[in-house]
Coordinates of C-alpha atoms in Angstrom, one line a residue:
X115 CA 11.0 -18.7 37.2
X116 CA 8.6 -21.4 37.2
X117 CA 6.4 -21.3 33.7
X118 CA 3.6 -23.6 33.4
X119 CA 2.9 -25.2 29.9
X120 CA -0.1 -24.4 27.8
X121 CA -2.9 -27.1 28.1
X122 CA -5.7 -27.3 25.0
X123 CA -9.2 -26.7 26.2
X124 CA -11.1 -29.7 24.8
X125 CA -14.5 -27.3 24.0
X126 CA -13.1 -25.1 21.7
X127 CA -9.6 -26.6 20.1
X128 CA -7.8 -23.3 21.6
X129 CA -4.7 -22.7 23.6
X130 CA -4.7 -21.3 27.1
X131 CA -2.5 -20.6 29.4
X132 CA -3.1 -22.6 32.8
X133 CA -0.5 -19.8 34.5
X134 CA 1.6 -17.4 33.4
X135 CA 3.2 -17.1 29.4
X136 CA 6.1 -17.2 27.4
X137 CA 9.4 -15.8 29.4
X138 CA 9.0 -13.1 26.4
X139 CA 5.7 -11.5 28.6
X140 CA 7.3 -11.8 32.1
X141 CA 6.9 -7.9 32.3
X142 CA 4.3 -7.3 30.2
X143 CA 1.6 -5.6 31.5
X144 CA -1.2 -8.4 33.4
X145 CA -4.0 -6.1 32.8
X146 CA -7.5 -7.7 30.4
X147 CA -7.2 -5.0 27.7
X148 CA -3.3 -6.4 27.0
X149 CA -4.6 -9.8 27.1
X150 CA -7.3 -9.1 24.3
X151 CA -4.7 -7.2 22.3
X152 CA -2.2 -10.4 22.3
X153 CA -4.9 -12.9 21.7
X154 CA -6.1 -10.6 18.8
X155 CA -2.6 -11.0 17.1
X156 CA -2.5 -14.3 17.6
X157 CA -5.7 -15.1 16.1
X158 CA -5.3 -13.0 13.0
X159 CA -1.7 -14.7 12.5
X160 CA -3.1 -17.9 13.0
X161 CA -5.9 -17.0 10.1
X162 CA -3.0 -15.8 8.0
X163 CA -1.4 -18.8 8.6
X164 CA -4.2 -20.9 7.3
X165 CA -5.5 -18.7 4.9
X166 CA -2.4 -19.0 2.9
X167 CA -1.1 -22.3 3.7
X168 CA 2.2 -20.2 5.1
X169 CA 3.5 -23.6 6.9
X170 CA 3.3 -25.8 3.8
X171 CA 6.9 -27.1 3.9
X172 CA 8.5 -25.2 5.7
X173 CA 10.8 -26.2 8.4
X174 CA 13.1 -22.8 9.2
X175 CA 11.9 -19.4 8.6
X176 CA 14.6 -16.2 8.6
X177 CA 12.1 -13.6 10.6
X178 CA 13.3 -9.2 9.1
X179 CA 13.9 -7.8 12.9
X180 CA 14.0 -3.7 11.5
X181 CA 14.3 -2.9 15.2
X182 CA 10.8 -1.1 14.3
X183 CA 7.9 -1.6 16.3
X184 CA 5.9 -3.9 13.5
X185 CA 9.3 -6.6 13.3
X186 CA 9.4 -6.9 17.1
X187 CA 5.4 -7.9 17.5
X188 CA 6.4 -10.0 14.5
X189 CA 8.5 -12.1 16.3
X190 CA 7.2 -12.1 19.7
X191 CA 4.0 -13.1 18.0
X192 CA 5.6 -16.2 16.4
X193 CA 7.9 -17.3 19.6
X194 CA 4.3 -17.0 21.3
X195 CA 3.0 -19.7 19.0
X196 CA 6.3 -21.6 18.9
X197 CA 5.9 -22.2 22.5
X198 CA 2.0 -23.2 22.3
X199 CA 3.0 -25.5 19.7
X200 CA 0.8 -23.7 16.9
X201 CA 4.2 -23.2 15.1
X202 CA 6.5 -26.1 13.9
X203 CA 9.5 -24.4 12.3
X204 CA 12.5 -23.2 13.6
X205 CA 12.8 -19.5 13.9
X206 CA 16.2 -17.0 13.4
X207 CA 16.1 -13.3 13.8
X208 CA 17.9 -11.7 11.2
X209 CA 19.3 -8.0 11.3
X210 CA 20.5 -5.8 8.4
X211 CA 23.1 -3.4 9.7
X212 CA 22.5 -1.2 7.1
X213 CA 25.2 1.4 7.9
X214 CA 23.2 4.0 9.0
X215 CA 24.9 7.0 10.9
X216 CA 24.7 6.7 15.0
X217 CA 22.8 3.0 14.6
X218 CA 22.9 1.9 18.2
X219 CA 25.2 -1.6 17.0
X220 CA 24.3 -2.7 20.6
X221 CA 20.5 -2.7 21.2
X222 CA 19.3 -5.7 18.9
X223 CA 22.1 -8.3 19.6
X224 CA 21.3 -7.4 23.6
X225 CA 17.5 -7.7 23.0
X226 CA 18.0 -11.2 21.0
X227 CA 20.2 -12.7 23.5
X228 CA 18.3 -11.3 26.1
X229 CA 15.0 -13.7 24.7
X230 CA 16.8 -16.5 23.9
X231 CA 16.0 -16.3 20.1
X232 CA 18.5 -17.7 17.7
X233 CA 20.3 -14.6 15.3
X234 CA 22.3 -13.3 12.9
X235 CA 23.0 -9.7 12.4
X236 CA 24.3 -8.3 8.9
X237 CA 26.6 -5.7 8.0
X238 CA 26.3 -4.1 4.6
X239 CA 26.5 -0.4 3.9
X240 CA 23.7 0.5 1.6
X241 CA 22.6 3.4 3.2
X242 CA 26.0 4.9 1.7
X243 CA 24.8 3.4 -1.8
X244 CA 20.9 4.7 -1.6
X245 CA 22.7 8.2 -0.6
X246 CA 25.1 7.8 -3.6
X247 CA 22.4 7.0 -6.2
X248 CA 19.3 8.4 -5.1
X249 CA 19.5 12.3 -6.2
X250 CA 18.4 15.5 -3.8
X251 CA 14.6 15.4 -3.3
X252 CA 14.2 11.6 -4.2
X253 CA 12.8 8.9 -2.4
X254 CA 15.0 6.1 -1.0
X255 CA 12.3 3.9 0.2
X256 CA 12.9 1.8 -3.2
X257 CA 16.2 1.7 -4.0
X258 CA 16.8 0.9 -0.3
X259 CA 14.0 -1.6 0.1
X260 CA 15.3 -3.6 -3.2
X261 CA 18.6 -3.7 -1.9
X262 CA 17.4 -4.4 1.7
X263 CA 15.7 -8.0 0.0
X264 CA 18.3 -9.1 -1.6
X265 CA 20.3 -9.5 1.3
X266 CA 17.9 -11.1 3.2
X267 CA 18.0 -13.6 0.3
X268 CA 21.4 -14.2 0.1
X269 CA 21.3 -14.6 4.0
X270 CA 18.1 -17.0 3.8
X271 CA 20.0 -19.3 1.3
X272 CA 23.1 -18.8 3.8
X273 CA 20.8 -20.3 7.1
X274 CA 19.1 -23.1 5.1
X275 CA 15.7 -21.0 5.3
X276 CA 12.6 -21.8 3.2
X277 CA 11.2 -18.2 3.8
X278 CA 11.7 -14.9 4.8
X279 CA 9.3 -13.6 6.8
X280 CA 8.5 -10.0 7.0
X281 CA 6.6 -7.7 9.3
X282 CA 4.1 -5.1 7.0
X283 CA 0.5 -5.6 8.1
X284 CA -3.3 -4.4 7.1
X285 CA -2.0 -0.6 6.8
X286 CA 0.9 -1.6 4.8
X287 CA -0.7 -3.4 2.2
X288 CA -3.9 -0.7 1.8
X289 CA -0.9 2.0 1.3
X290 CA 0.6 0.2 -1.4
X291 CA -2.7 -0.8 -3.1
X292 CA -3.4 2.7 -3.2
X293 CA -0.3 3.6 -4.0
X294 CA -0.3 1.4 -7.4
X295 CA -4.1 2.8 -7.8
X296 CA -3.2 5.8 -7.7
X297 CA 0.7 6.3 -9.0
X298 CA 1.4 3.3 -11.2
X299 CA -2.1 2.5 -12.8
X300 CA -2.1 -0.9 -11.8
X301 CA -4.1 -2.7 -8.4
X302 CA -1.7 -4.8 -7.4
X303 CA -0.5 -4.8 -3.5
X304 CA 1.8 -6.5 -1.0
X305 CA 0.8 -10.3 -0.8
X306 CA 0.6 -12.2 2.0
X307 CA 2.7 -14.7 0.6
X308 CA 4.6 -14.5 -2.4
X309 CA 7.3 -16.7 -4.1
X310 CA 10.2 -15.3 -4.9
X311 CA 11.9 -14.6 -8.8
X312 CA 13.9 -17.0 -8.6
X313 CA 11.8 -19.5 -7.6
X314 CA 13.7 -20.8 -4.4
X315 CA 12.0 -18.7 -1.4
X316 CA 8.5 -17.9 -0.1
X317 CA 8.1 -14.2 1.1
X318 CA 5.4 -14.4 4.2
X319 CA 3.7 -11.8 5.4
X320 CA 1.7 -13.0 8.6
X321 CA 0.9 -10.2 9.8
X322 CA -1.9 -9.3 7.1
X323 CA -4.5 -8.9 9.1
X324 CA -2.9 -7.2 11.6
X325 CA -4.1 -3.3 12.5
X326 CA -0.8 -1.2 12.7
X327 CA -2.5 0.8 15.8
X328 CA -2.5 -2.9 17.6
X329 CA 1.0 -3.0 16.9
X330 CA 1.8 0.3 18.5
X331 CA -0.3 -0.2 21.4
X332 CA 1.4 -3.5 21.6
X333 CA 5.0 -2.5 21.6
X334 CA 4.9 0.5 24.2
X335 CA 3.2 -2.4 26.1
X336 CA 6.2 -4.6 25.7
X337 CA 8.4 -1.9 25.6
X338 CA 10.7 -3.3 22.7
X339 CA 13.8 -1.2 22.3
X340 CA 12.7 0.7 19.0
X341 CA 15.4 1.4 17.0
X342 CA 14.2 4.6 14.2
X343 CA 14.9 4.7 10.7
X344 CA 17.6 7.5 10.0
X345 CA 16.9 7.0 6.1
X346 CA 13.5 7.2 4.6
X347 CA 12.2 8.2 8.2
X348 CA 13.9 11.1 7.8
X349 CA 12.0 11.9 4.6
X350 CA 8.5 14.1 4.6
X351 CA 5.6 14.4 1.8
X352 CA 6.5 10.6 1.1
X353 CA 3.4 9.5 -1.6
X354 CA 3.3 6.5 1.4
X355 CA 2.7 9.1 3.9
X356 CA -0.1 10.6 1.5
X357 CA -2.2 7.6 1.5
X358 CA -1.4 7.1 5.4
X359 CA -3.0 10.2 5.5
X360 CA -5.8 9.4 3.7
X361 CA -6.8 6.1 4.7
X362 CA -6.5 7.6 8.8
X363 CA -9.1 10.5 7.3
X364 CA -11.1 8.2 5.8
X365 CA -11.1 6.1 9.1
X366 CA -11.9 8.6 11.0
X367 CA -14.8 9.5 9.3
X368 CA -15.8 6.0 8.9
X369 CA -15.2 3.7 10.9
X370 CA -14.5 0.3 9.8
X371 CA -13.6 1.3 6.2
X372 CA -9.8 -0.5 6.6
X373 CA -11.3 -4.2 7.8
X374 CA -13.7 -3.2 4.4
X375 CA -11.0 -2.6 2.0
X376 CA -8.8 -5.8 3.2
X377 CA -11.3 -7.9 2.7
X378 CA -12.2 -6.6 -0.8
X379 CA -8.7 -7.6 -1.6
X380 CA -9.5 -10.7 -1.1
X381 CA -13.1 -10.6 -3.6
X382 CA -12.4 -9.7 -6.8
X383 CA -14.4 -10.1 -9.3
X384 CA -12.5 -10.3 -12.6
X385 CA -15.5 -10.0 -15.1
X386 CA -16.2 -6.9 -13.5
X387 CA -13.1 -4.9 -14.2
X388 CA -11.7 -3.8 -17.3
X389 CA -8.3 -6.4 -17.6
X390 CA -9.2 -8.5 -20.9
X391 CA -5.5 -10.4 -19.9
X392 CA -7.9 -11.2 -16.4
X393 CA -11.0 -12.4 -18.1
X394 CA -11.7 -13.8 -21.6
X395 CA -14.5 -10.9 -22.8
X396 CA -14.4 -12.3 -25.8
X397 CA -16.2 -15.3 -25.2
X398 CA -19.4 -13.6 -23.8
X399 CA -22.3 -14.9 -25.7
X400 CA -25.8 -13.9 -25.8
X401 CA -27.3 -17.5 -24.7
X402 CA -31.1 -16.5 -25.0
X403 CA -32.8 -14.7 -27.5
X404 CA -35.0 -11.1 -26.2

């Protein structure tokens, strides 16, 4: 297969392709709607990127591969810019074999090989522990999550990484901003880049400004081998699912209202909330008299 090389179009500073792609798209679909939809990711990673100074220092990023369809635009996103040269660090996929009942042990160390991406794949049984712990009717998303991260610590520290990099994007971080509204009387959400406890790991997100309906359409375009979640996707009336459910309404009825939202998460206004631990209230002063 004969791939030409990106050349820089002097007018505007951005990558094109003169023919062709990365190997990743050989079969993807050629069609301009497709197009659009891949040079809309890689814009809004790009922004994320520079938005929050994700490549600061960093020289070798572990990349979460779920086997969802959100971790696999993840990574064909960054091998995209890898190859344009938009992307100096060194990438590895890394899989936590969680234990899960009937996971397919085959599909992601096939798919990785298959795209040339450096790997690792885990195994820890933690699906037996979130089982074991979580009593009937609870939620595993949290116990399993926790235990989930710290593995994909330990593994970072293992492979020399400077971050983990994760795939949750726009509809991920609205659900948990709403969740905390609404559950744990806080606003607080999922950052775009976080560092960790201990002080030793930044947790990217660069997907932020990505649209999770991109990411579908995206996926069933590149038809990545999606691997489901036997473990909280087997769970119903999730509160996640309830603010899913309410942001699509709210969507729906107007349109527009996600893009709205994210960026409101990105003005705030302390003096005009009630957080005295935010904003010193106390020194307000009338400076003129009536």
């Amino acid at each position: 297969m004969n791939i030409a090389m990106p050349v820089v179009d002097e007018l505007d500073g951005e990558i094109e392709d003169a023919v062709g792609a990365h190997p990743l798209f050989a079969d993807a679909p050629r069609s301009v709607s497709f197009n659009k939809l891949r040079k809309r990711l890689l814009r809004q990673v790009r922004q994320a990127f520079d938005d929050f100074d994700m490549l600061k220092g960093q020289k070798r990023w572990l990349v979460g591969l779920s086997g969802g369809k959100d971790s696999y635009g993840l990574l064909s996103i960054l091998m995209d810019l890898k190859w344009r040269g938009l992307l100096p660090v060194e990438l590895i996929a890394c899989n936590l074999d969680q234990g899960q009942p009937n996971f397919p042990k085959h599909v992601l160390p096939e798919y990785l090989a298959k795209i040339g991406v450096a790997h690792r794949i885990e195994y820890r049984d933690t699906y037996s522990i979130v089982k074991e712990k979580v009593p009937a009717g609870g939620t595993y998303c949290s116990l399993c999550s926790r235990l989930r991260r710290g593995n994909l610590y330990r593994i970072a520290r293992e492979e020399g990484c400077e971050a983990l990099v994760l795939g949750h994007h726009r509809e991920d971080i609205l659900e948990t901003f709403f969740m905390n509204f609404f559950h744990g009387g806080r606003l607080a959400s999922m950052p775009a880049k976080l560092l960790n406890d201990e002080g030793d790991l930044m947790v990217l997100r660069p997907l932020a400004y990505a649209a999770e309906d991109d990411l579908a359409k995206f996926a069933a375009a590149m038809q990545f081998p999606i691997i489901p979640c036997d473990l909280c996707g087997s769970q119903d009336g999730l509160q996640r699912n309830a603010m899913k459910d309410m942001l699509t309404d709210i969507e729906r009825r107007m349109p527009g209202r996600k893009d709205t939202m994210l960026r409101a998460l990105a003005h705030v206004n302390p003096s005009h909330l009630l957080d005295p631990a935010l904003f010193d209230f106390s020194s307000l002063a009338v400076t003129k008299s009536s």
